[in-house]
Amino acid sequence: MDTNKIKKFATEARNILKAGIAARLTALGFDHKGQVPENNLKCATKPFNVLLACTHPLITDNVESNCSTTRNYSSENSEFLRFNMYFCHVYLKKIVMKQIIKRGSFFTLMFMLLGCLSLYAADNDLITKQITIQLEKAGTLPDRIASSKKYKITNLKIIGEINGTDLNMIREMAGSDYTGSSTDGKLSVLDLYEAKIVEGGDCYYYGNNSNYYYTSNDEIGDCAFYGCSGLTSLTLPAGITEIGYEAFNGCSGLTSLTLPAGITEIGSFAFEGCSGLTSLTLPASITKIGSEAFYECSGLTSLTLPAGITKIGFGTFWGCSGLTSLTLPAGITEIGDYAFQGCSGLTSLTLPAGITSIGDSAFLHCSGLTSLTLPAGITEIGDGAFSGCSGLTSLTLPAGITEIG
């Protein structure tokens, strides 16, 4: 086969993708349904020989005639899929492959294919430049973004007040609608620093427990970003004071999260399954962290808890297997049940002197833990508190302990 003809076709293929696939397919002999009319079709009668051929000058040689069948490559598929089926079925048939391999041009063809696919990926219409929208009134975000661009924006900044209607729109853009079902949204970077969350508007999430969730002033509400796994970077509004129950549950793609200074409380399961987070700075204003707040945050490697925290609740760091460094504040008095279960990356931990009790299975399967000194004030250790700590070689028990489970 003539290499120049291959190069010529590669150029033509790129032009097809640039100039409009549907029109050019027609020019190549396809009709509007993605079919090759009988008068333009030649194919081999032997099924192992060739699946499809048309009268393009590259492939008319060595192709048997007398075929009366019209191939339909499904009008339900996109023109791009039909084109690639056409390209692959025609050019990767046995006869042409023999000629390509014989002439040492196999890799040339592979690079042509990859080049065409790369060109398509680069031209898929995603809007990657940051889009900044200033809202004059809460609830108007859907009016500011055309439906044709809703699922193409990848980087969004919002200034002004937002309510449930706006949050519902943001969720859809980030890949999850108000029921938690997936959308085609591609939003990955969201900057809400200059936004303000206010009450009102539509329900932004409808949970499995049949609850409808609405926004409240200056709160990241319960399930606000539940299941938005496409988000990679999020900056929260400066005025936020509370992060609700399951607010970021399932945001597995989140790698960067900026928490504002005024937050006082993190709800239960707030960051469950945020496996992409490797570090997080908790503001000094936080005084309460709910149960299982960081459940299965397996990517988290280090964390410093604010001085105002007095209790590590039930399963707070359950499954944080990547955690190697954790600084506990001096004011902590209690470590709850399953608090550090499965934190296999922890090799050492300094427990504050004020701790008086360690709950059931608190350090269950902390296999990396090699030594631990228990404070003198501890009086109670729960059932299986250190079960599965296979690496623990040294443990000093205080004299005042009255109960070991």
PDB file of C-alpha atoms in Angstrom, residues 75-354:
ATOM      1  CA  SER A  75     -28.274   5.559  14.091  1.00  0.00           C
ATOM      2  CA  GLU A  76     -28.430   5.623  17.892  1.00  0.00           C
ATOM      3  CA  ASN A  77     -24.646   5.958  18.107  1.00  0.00           C
ATOM      4  CA  SER A  78     -22.813   9.211  17.614  1.00  0.00           C
ATOM      5  CA  GLU A  79     -21.307  10.136  14.268  1.00  0.00           C
ATOM      6  CA  PHE A  80     -17.909   9.794  15.863  1.00  0.00           C
ATOM      7  CA  LEU A  81     -18.609   6.165  16.832  1.00  0.00           C
ATOM      8  CA  ARG A  82     -19.930   5.409  13.356  1.00  0.00           C
ATOM      9  CA  PHE A  83     -16.839   6.962  11.825  1.00  0.00           C
ATOM     10  CA  ASN A  84     -14.497   4.946  14.026  1.00  0.00           C
ATOM     11  CA  MET A  85     -16.410   1.737  13.259  1.00  0.00           C
ATOM     12  CA  TYR A  86     -16.090   2.606   9.596  1.00  0.00           C
ATOM     13  CA  PHE A  87     -12.391   3.393   9.953  1.00  0.00           C
ATOM     14  CA  CYS A  88     -11.550   0.272  11.979  1.00  0.00           C
ATOM     15  CA  HIS A  89     -13.677  -2.160   9.966  1.00  0.00           C
ATOM     16  CA  VAL A  90     -12.289  -0.878   6.694  1.00  0.00           C
ATOM     17  CA  TYR A  91      -8.633  -0.398   7.509  1.00  0.00           C
ATOM     18  CA  LEU A  92      -8.071  -3.212   9.939  1.00  0.00           C
ATOM     19  CA  LYS A  93      -9.440  -5.893   7.603  1.00  0.00           C
ATOM     20  CA  LYS A  94      -7.239  -8.807   6.783  1.00  0.00           C
ATOM     21  CA  ILE A  95      -6.217  -7.740   3.294  1.00  0.00           C
ATOM     22  CA  VAL A  96      -5.088  -4.248   4.242  1.00  0.00           C
ATOM     23  CA  MET A  97      -3.375  -5.460   7.410  1.00  0.00           C
ATOM     24  CA  LYS A  98      -1.290  -7.833   5.343  1.00  0.00           C
ATOM     25  CA  GLN A  99      -0.172  -5.004   3.088  1.00  0.00           C
ATOM     26  CA  ILE A 100       0.560  -2.650   6.006  1.00  0.00           C
ATOM     27  CA  ILE A 101       2.602  -5.201   7.926  1.00  0.00           C
ATOM     28  CA  LYS A 102       4.393  -6.245   4.775  1.00  0.00           C
ATOM     29  CA  ARG A 103       5.493  -2.682   4.116  1.00  0.00           C
ATOM     30  CA  GLY A 104       6.482  -1.967   7.742  1.00  0.00           C
ATOM     31  CA  SER A 105       3.763   0.623   8.221  1.00  0.00           C
ATOM     32  CA  PHE A 106       1.806  -0.998  11.039  1.00  0.00           C
ATOM     33  CA  PHE A 107       2.966   1.484  13.689  1.00  0.00           C
ATOM     34  CA  THR A 108       2.278   4.382  11.350  1.00  0.00           C
ATOM     35  CA  LEU A 109      -1.348   3.315  11.223  1.00  0.00           C
ATOM     36  CA  MET A 110      -1.508   2.924  15.006  1.00  0.00           C
ATOM     37  CA  PHE A 111      -0.193   6.458  15.505  1.00  0.00           C
ATOM     38  CA  MET A 112      -2.781   7.687  12.996  1.00  0.00           C
ATOM     39  CA  LEU A 113      -5.551   6.080  15.030  1.00  0.00           C
ATOM     40  CA  LEU A 114      -4.232   7.476  18.300  1.00  0.00           C
ATOM     41  CA  GLY A 115      -3.818  10.892  16.715  1.00  0.00           C
ATOM     42  CA  CYS A 116      -7.430  10.944  15.589  1.00  0.00           C
ATOM     43  CA  LEU A 117      -8.667   9.871  19.018  1.00  0.00           C
ATOM     44  CA  SER A 118      -6.495  12.475  20.766  1.00  0.00           C
ATOM     45  CA  LEU A 119      -7.850  15.171  18.479  1.00  0.00           C
ATOM     46  CA  TYR A 120     -11.384  14.163  19.342  1.00  0.00           C
ATOM     47  CA  ALA A 121     -10.603  14.196  23.088  1.00  0.00           C
ATOM     48  CA  ALA A 122      -9.121  17.688  22.771  1.00  0.00           C
ATOM     49  CA  ASP A 123     -12.187  18.993  20.949  1.00  0.00           C
ATOM     50  CA  ASN A 124     -14.916  17.609  23.201  1.00  0.00           C
ATOM     51  CA  ASP A 125     -16.159  21.087  24.145  1.00  0.00           C
ATOM     52  CA  LEU A 126     -15.287  21.065  27.865  1.00  0.00           C
ATOM     53  CA  ILE A 127     -14.927  24.569  29.288  1.00  0.00           C
ATOM     54  CA  THR A 128     -11.752  24.437  31.381  1.00  0.00           C
ATOM     55  CA  LYS A 129     -11.210  28.157  31.970  1.00  0.00           C
ATOM     56  CA  GLN A 130     -12.641  29.390  35.269  1.00  0.00           C
ATOM     57  CA  ILE A 131     -16.149  30.789  34.859  1.00  0.00           C
ATOM     58  CA  THR A 132     -17.016  33.502  37.403  1.00  0.00           C
ATOM     59  CA  ILE A 133     -20.676  34.275  38.027  1.00  0.00           C
ATOM     60  CA  GLN A 134     -21.880  37.059  40.309  1.00  0.00           C
ATOM     61  CA  LEU A 135     -25.443  36.530  41.489  1.00  0.00           C
ATOM     62  CA  GLU A 136     -27.598  39.532  42.315  1.00  0.00           C
ATOM     63  CA  LYS A 137     -30.223  37.290  43.864  1.00  0.00           C
ATOM     64  CA  ALA A 138     -30.190  33.835  45.432  1.00  0.00           C
ATOM     65  CA  GLY A 139     -31.828  31.113  43.345  1.00  0.00           C
ATOM     66  CA  THR A 140     -30.898  32.559  39.958  1.00  0.00           C
ATOM     67  CA  LEU A 141     -27.877  30.430  39.064  1.00  0.00           C
ATOM     68  CA  PRO A 142     -29.939  28.206  36.705  1.00  0.00           C
ATOM     69  CA  ASP A 143     -30.834  31.339  34.735  1.00  0.00           C
ATOM     70  CA  ARG A 144     -27.202  32.348  34.364  1.00  0.00           C
ATOM     71  CA  ILE A 145     -25.844  29.126  32.871  1.00  0.00           C
ATOM     72  CA  ALA A 146     -27.161  27.913  29.531  1.00  0.00           C
ATOM     73  CA  SER A 147     -28.320  24.301  29.477  1.00  0.00           C
ATOM     74  CA  SER A 148     -25.857  23.650  26.645  1.00  0.00           C
ATOM     75  CA  LYS A 149     -22.952  24.598  28.937  1.00  0.00           C
ATOM     76  CA  LYS A 150     -24.235  23.200  32.227  1.00  0.00           C
ATOM     77  CA  TYR A 151     -22.403  19.897  31.932  1.00  0.00           C
ATOM     78  CA  LYS A 152     -19.301  21.290  30.227  1.00  0.00           C
ATOM     79  CA  ILE A 153     -18.001  23.736  32.853  1.00  0.00           C
ATOM     80  CA  THR A 154     -15.129  22.285  34.879  1.00  0.00           C
ATOM     81  CA  ASN A 155     -14.075  25.318  36.943  1.00  0.00           C
ATOM     82  CA  LEU A 156     -16.637  27.625  38.564  1.00  0.00           C
ATOM     83  CA  LYS A 157     -16.499  30.586  40.946  1.00  0.00           C
ATOM     84  CA  ILE A 158     -19.669  32.048  42.423  1.00  0.00           C
ATOM     85  CA  ILE A 159     -19.994  35.438  44.092  1.00  0.00           C
ATOM     86  CA  GLY A 160     -23.137  36.431  46.006  1.00  0.00           C
ATOM     87  CA  GLU A 161     -25.947  34.679  47.856  1.00  0.00           C
ATOM     88  CA  ILE A 162     -26.890  31.097  47.007  1.00  0.00           C
ATOM     89  CA  ASN A 163     -29.772  28.949  48.254  1.00  0.00           C
ATOM     90  CA  GLY A 164     -31.120  25.447  47.696  1.00  0.00           C
ATOM     91  CA  THR A 165     -31.992  26.101  44.052  1.00  0.00           C
ATOM     92  CA  ASP A 166     -28.434  27.157  43.303  1.00  0.00           C
ATOM     93  CA  LEU A 167     -26.935  24.286  45.293  1.00  0.00           C
ATOM     94  CA  ASN A 168     -29.077  21.812  43.393  1.00  0.00           C
ATOM     95  CA  MET A 169     -27.706  23.255  40.151  1.00  0.00           C
ATOM     96  CA  ILE A 170     -24.133  23.036  41.470  1.00  0.00           C
ATOM     97  CA  ARG A 171     -24.667  19.406  42.469  1.00  0.00           C
ATOM     98  CA  GLU A 172     -25.893  18.521  38.982  1.00  0.00           C
ATOM     99  CA  MET A 173     -22.884  20.259  37.440  1.00  0.00           C
ATOM    100  CA  ALA A 174     -20.649  18.268  39.813  1.00  0.00           C
ATOM    101  CA  GLY A 175     -22.071  14.928  38.731  1.00  0.00           C
ATOM    102  CA  SER A 176     -24.906  14.167  41.171  1.00  0.00           C
ATOM    103  CA  ASP A 177     -28.530  15.309  41.130  1.00  0.00           C
ATOM    104  CA  TYR A 178     -30.826  15.887  44.112  1.00  0.00           C
ATOM    105  CA  THR A 179     -31.609  12.152  44.395  1.00  0.00           C
ATOM    106  CA  GLY A 180     -27.946  11.179  44.302  1.00  0.00           C
ATOM    107  CA  SER A 181     -28.163   9.822  40.756  1.00  0.00           C
ATOM    108  CA  SER A 182     -25.262  10.480  38.412  1.00  0.00           C
ATOM    109  CA  THR A 183     -25.342  13.279  35.851  1.00  0.00           C
ATOM    110  CA  ASP A 184     -23.050  14.196  32.955  1.00  0.00           C
ATOM    111  CA  GLY A 185     -21.630  17.115  34.947  1.00  0.00           C
ATOM    112  CA  LYS A 186     -17.877  17.698  34.752  1.00  0.00           C
ATOM    113  CA  LEU A 187     -17.426  20.387  37.424  1.00  0.00           C
ATOM    114  CA  SER A 188     -14.256  19.603  39.356  1.00  0.00           C
ATOM    115  CA  VAL A 189     -13.071  22.945  40.803  1.00  0.00           C
ATOM    116  CA  LEU A 190     -15.524  25.049  42.807  1.00  0.00           C
ATOM    117  CA  ASP A 191     -14.727  28.339  44.537  1.00  0.00           C
ATOM    118  CA  LEU A 192     -17.429  29.586  46.913  1.00  0.00           C
ATOM    119  CA  TYR A 193     -15.215  31.794  49.061  1.00  0.00           C
ATOM    120  CA  GLU A 194     -17.109  34.958  48.090  1.00  0.00           C
ATOM    121  CA  ALA A 195     -20.497  33.256  48.158  1.00  0.00           C
ATOM    122  CA  LYS A 196     -22.928  33.267  51.085  1.00  0.00           C
ATOM    123  CA  ILE A 197     -25.316  30.409  51.760  1.00  0.00           C
ATOM    124  CA  VAL A 198     -28.811  31.560  52.726  1.00  0.00           C
ATOM    125  CA  GLU A 199     -32.020  29.765  53.533  1.00  0.00           C
ATOM    126  CA  GLY A 200     -34.725  29.300  50.917  1.00  0.00           C
ATOM    127  CA  GLY A 201     -35.091  27.935  47.427  1.00  0.00           C
ATOM    128  CA  ASP A 202     -35.737  24.389  46.301  1.00  0.00           C
ATOM    129  CA  CYS A 203     -34.731  21.156  47.973  1.00  0.00           C
ATOM    130  CA  TYR A 204     -31.129  20.389  47.039  1.00  0.00           C
ATOM    131  CA  TYR A 205     -31.114  16.748  48.153  1.00  0.00           C
ATOM    132  CA  TYR A 206     -33.669  14.031  48.781  1.00  0.00           C
ATOM    133  CA  GLY A 207     -32.208  11.308  50.992  1.00  0.00           C
ATOM    134  CA  ASN A 208     -32.853   7.592  51.228  1.00  0.00           C
ATOM    135  CA  ASN A 209     -34.621   8.290  54.504  1.00  0.00           C
ATOM    136  CA  SER A 210     -37.232  10.305  52.579  1.00  0.00           C
ATOM    137  CA  ASN A 211     -35.989  13.573  54.022  1.00  0.00           C
ATOM    138  CA  TYR A 212     -35.876  16.739  51.955  1.00  0.00           C
ATOM    139  CA  TYR A 213     -32.854  18.934  52.567  1.00  0.00           C
ATOM    140  CA  TYR A 214     -32.896  22.721  52.311  1.00  0.00           C
ATOM    141  CA  THR A 215     -30.237  25.353  52.914  1.00  0.00           C
ATOM    142  CA  SER A 216     -29.802  27.275  56.158  1.00  0.00           C
ATOM    143  CA  ASN A 217     -27.906  30.505  56.707  1.00  0.00           C
ATOM    144  CA  ASP A 218     -24.119  30.108  56.823  1.00  0.00           C
ATOM    145  CA  GLU A 219     -24.153  26.307  56.959  1.00  0.00           C
ATOM    146  CA  ILE A 220     -22.917  23.581  54.676  1.00  0.00           C
ATOM    147  CA  GLY A 221     -26.063  21.553  55.217  1.00  0.00           C
ATOM    148  CA  ASP A 222     -26.571  17.838  55.650  1.00  0.00           C
ATOM    149  CA  CYS A 223     -25.679  15.942  52.458  1.00  0.00           C
ATOM    150  CA  ALA A 224     -24.858  19.205  50.682  1.00  0.00           C
ATOM    151  CA  PHE A 225     -22.279  17.624  48.365  1.00  0.00           C
ATOM    152  CA  TYR A 226     -23.165  13.993  48.978  1.00  0.00           C
ATOM    153  CA  GLY A 227     -21.877  11.794  46.153  1.00  0.00           C
ATOM    154  CA  CYS A 228     -20.202  14.587  44.172  1.00  0.00           C
ATOM    155  CA  SER A 229     -17.214  12.359  43.421  1.00  0.00           C
ATOM    156  CA  GLY A 230     -16.047  14.517  40.486  1.00  0.00           C
ATOM    157  CA  LEU A 231     -15.127  17.471  42.685  1.00  0.00           C
ATOM    158  CA  THR A 232     -11.374  17.727  43.188  1.00  0.00           C
ATOM    159  CA  SER A 233     -11.017  21.184  44.734  1.00  0.00           C
ATOM    160  CA  LEU A 234     -13.476  23.119  46.868  1.00  0.00           C
ATOM    161  CA  THR A 235     -13.188  26.442  48.687  1.00  0.00           C
ATOM    162  CA  LEU A 236     -16.039  27.034  51.112  1.00  0.00           C
ATOM    163  CA  PRO A 237     -17.728  30.377  51.822  1.00  0.00           C
ATOM    164  CA  ALA A 238     -15.849  32.535  54.324  1.00  0.00           C
ATOM    165  CA  GLY A 239     -18.855  32.907  56.640  1.00  0.00           C
ATOM    166  CA  ILE A 240     -19.599  29.218  57.185  1.00  0.00           C
ATOM    167  CA  THR A 241     -20.014  28.185  60.837  1.00  0.00           C
ATOM    168  CA  GLU A 242     -21.048  24.547  60.550  1.00  0.00           C
ATOM    169  CA  ILE A 243     -20.513  21.511  58.325  1.00  0.00           C
ATOM    170  CA  GLY A 244     -23.495  19.186  58.462  1.00  0.00           C
ATOM    171  CA  TYR A 245     -24.140  15.462  58.571  1.00  0.00           C
ATOM    172  CA  GLU A 246     -22.692  13.630  55.525  1.00  0.00           C
ATOM    173  CA  ALA A 247     -21.934  16.969  53.900  1.00  0.00           C
ATOM    174  CA  PHE A 248     -19.106  15.569  51.748  1.00  0.00           C
ATOM    175  CA  ASN A 249     -19.875  11.869  52.006  1.00  0.00           C
ATOM    176  CA  GLY A 250     -18.584  10.038  48.932  1.00  0.00           C
ATOM    177  CA  CYS A 251     -16.557  12.941  47.538  1.00  0.00           C
ATOM    178  CA  SER A 252     -13.775  10.489  46.704  1.00  0.00           C
ATOM    179  CA  GLY A 253     -12.138  12.777  44.132  1.00  0.00           C
ATOM    180  CA  LEU A 254     -11.687  15.670  46.541  1.00  0.00           C
ATOM    181  CA  THR A 255      -7.983  16.379  47.033  1.00  0.00           C
ATOM    182  CA  SER A 256      -8.103  20.011  48.165  1.00  0.00           C
ATOM    183  CA  LEU A 257     -10.541  21.521  50.658  1.00  0.00           C
ATOM    184  CA  THR A 258     -10.243  24.906  52.354  1.00  0.00           C
ATOM    185  CA  LEU A 259     -12.230  25.277  55.560  1.00  0.00           C
ATOM    186  CA  PRO A 260     -13.012  28.827  56.749  1.00  0.00           C
ATOM    187  CA  ALA A 261     -11.827  30.078  60.136  1.00  0.00           C
ATOM    188  CA  GLY A 262     -15.292  30.446  61.703  1.00  0.00           C
ATOM    189  CA  ILE A 263     -16.378  26.796  61.647  1.00  0.00           C
ATOM    190  CA  THR A 264     -17.280  25.474  65.100  1.00  0.00           C
ATOM    191  CA  GLU A 265     -18.707  22.031  64.327  1.00  0.00           C
ATOM    192  CA  ILE A 266     -18.175  19.139  61.895  1.00  0.00           C
ATOM    193  CA  GLY A 267     -21.124  16.754  61.682  1.00  0.00           C
ATOM    194  CA  SER A 268     -21.170  12.969  61.739  1.00  0.00           C
ATOM    195  CA  PHE A 269     -19.998  11.204  58.557  1.00  0.00           C
ATOM    196  CA  ALA A 270     -19.125  14.631  57.131  1.00  0.00           C
ATOM    197  CA  PHE A 271     -16.095  13.411  55.179  1.00  0.00           C
ATOM    198  CA  GLU A 272     -16.927   9.717  54.922  1.00  0.00           C
ATOM    199  CA  GLY A 273     -15.228   8.115  51.936  1.00  0.00           C
ATOM    200  CA  CYS A 274     -13.186  11.192  50.995  1.00  0.00           C
ATOM    201  CA  SER A 275     -10.288   8.909  50.121  1.00  0.00           C
ATOM    202  CA  GLY A 276      -8.559  11.517  47.940  1.00  0.00           C
ATOM    203  CA  LEU A 277      -7.912  13.931  50.824  1.00  0.00           C
ATOM    204  CA  THR A 278      -4.304  13.666  51.965  1.00  0.00           C
ATOM    205  CA  SER A 279      -4.255  16.594  54.371  1.00  0.00           C
ATOM    206  CA  LEU A 280      -6.758  18.933  55.945  1.00  0.00           C
ATOM    207  CA  THR A 281      -6.320  21.985  58.138  1.00  0.00           C
ATOM    208  CA  LEU A 282      -8.971  22.190  60.819  1.00  0.00           C
ATOM    209  CA  PRO A 283      -9.665  25.740  62.042  1.00  0.00           C
ATOM    210  CA  ALA A 284      -8.911  26.514  65.702  1.00  0.00           C
ATOM    211  CA  SER A 285     -12.560  27.472  66.221  1.00  0.00           C
ATOM    212  CA  ILE A 286     -13.816  23.872  65.924  1.00  0.00           C
ATOM    213  CA  THR A 287     -15.029  22.451  69.232  1.00  0.00           C
ATOM    214  CA  LYS A 288     -16.960  19.391  68.108  1.00  0.00           C
ATOM    215  CA  ILE A 289     -16.317  16.606  65.589  1.00  0.00           C
ATOM    216  CA  GLY A 290     -19.138  14.108  65.054  1.00  0.00           C
ATOM    217  CA  SER A 291     -18.991  10.318  65.009  1.00  0.00           C
ATOM    218  CA  GLU A 292     -17.302   8.710  61.988  1.00  0.00           C
ATOM    219  CA  ALA A 293     -16.592  12.181  60.599  1.00  0.00           C
ATOM    220  CA  PHE A 294     -13.485  10.949  58.751  1.00  0.00           C
ATOM    221  CA  TYR A 295     -14.632   7.367  58.186  1.00  0.00           C
ATOM    222  CA  GLU A 296     -12.562   5.642  55.461  1.00  0.00           C
ATOM    223  CA  CYS A 297     -10.525   8.742  54.625  1.00  0.00           C
ATOM    224  CA  SER A 298      -7.761   6.352  53.666  1.00  0.00           C
ATOM    225  CA  GLY A 299      -5.642   8.986  51.894  1.00  0.00           C
ATOM    226  CA  LEU A 300      -5.371  11.250  54.933  1.00  0.00           C
ATOM    227  CA  THR A 301      -1.785  11.141  56.184  1.00  0.00           C
ATOM    228  CA  SER A 302      -1.650  13.821  58.856  1.00  0.00           C
ATOM    229  CA  LEU A 303      -4.069  15.835  60.944  1.00  0.00           C
ATOM    230  CA  THR A 304      -3.851  18.234  63.864  1.00  0.00           C
ATOM    231  CA  LEU A 305      -6.975  18.547  65.964  1.00  0.00           C
ATOM    232  CA  PRO A 306      -7.913  21.999  67.328  1.00  0.00           C
ATOM    233  CA  ALA A 307      -7.352  22.778  71.005  1.00  0.00           C
ATOM    234  CA  GLY A 308     -11.090  23.079  71.668  1.00  0.00           C
ATOM    235  CA  ILE A 309     -11.787  19.402  70.971  1.00  0.00           C
ATOM    236  CA  THR A 310     -12.476  17.469  74.182  1.00  0.00           C
ATOM    237  CA  LYS A 311     -13.631  14.107  72.820  1.00  0.00           C
ATOM    238  CA  ILE A 312     -12.750  11.737  69.984  1.00  0.00           C
ATOM    239  CA  GLY A 313     -16.164  10.294  69.177  1.00  0.00           C
ATOM    240  CA  PHE A 314     -17.387   6.944  67.931  1.00  0.00           C
ATOM    241  CA  GLY A 315     -15.373   5.808  64.888  1.00  0.00           C
ATOM    242  CA  THR A 316     -14.105   9.319  64.151  1.00  0.00           C
ATOM    243  CA  PHE A 317     -11.018   8.056  62.288  1.00  0.00           C
ATOM    244  CA  TRP A 318     -12.281   4.557  61.468  1.00  0.00           C
ATOM    245  CA  GLY A 319     -10.451   3.208  58.411  1.00  0.00           C
ATOM    246  CA  CYS A 320      -7.971   6.079  58.051  1.00  0.00           C
ATOM    247  CA  SER A 321      -5.287   3.579  57.089  1.00  0.00           C
ATOM    248  CA  GLY A 322      -2.952   6.220  55.621  1.00  0.00           C
ATOM    249  CA  LEU A 323      -2.815   8.284  58.815  1.00  0.00           C
ATOM    250  CA  THR A 324       0.755   8.334  60.097  1.00  0.00           C
ATOM    251  CA  SER A 325       0.727  11.524  62.151  1.00  0.00           C
ATOM    252  CA  LEU A 326      -2.018  12.710  64.483  1.00  0.00           C
ATOM    253  CA  THR A 327      -1.717  15.443  67.091  1.00  0.00           C
ATOM    254  CA  LEU A 328      -4.304  15.301  69.857  1.00  0.00           C
ATOM    255  CA  PRO A 329      -5.008  18.458  71.910  1.00  0.00           C
ATOM    256  CA  ALA A 330      -4.343  18.528  75.642  1.00  0.00           C
ATOM    257  CA  GLY A 331      -8.025  19.026  76.501  1.00  0.00           C
ATOM    258  CA  ILE A 332      -9.208  15.624  75.291  1.00  0.00           C
ATOM    259  CA  THR A 333     -10.687  13.532  78.100  1.00  0.00           C
ATOM    260  CA  GLU A 334     -12.245  10.626  76.232  1.00  0.00           C
ATOM    261  CA  ILE A 335     -11.505   8.376  73.248  1.00  0.00           C
ATOM    262  CA  GLY A 336     -14.718   6.785  71.990  1.00  0.00           C
ATOM    263  CA  ASP A 337     -15.524   3.302  70.705  1.00  0.00           C
ATOM    264  CA  TYR A 338     -13.792   2.376  67.426  1.00  0.00           C
ATOM    265  CA  ALA A 339     -12.210   5.832  67.321  1.00  0.00           C
ATOM    266  CA  PHE A 340      -9.052   4.680  65.515  1.00  0.00           C
ATOM    267  CA  GLN A 341     -10.131   1.293  64.184  1.00  0.00           C
ATOM    268  CA  GLY A 342      -8.088   0.257  61.150  1.00  0.00           C
ATOM    269  CA  CYS A 343      -5.586   3.111  61.424  1.00  0.00           C
ATOM    270  CA  SER A 344      -2.843   0.704  60.413  1.00  0.00           C
ATOM    271  CA  GLY A 345      -0.426   3.499  59.417  1.00  0.00           C
ATOM    272  CA  LEU A 346      -0.125   4.876  62.944  1.00  0.00           C
ATOM    273  CA  THR A 347       3.146   3.791  64.516  1.00  0.00           C
ATOM    274  CA  SER A 348       2.963   5.940  67.615  1.00  0.00           C
ATOM    275  CA  LEU A 349       0.494   8.227  69.309  1.00  0.00           C
ATOM    276  CA  THR A 350       0.822  10.561  72.266  1.00  0.00           C
ATOM    277  CA  LEU A 351      -2.264  10.483  74.437  1.00  0.00           C
ATOM    278  CA  PRO A 352      -2.960  13.665  76.427  1.00  0.00           C
ATOM    279  CA  ALA A 353      -2.693  13.473  80.200  1.00  0.00           C
ATOM    280  CA  GLY A 354      -6.358  14.381  80.731  1.00  0.00           C
TER     281      GLY A 354
END
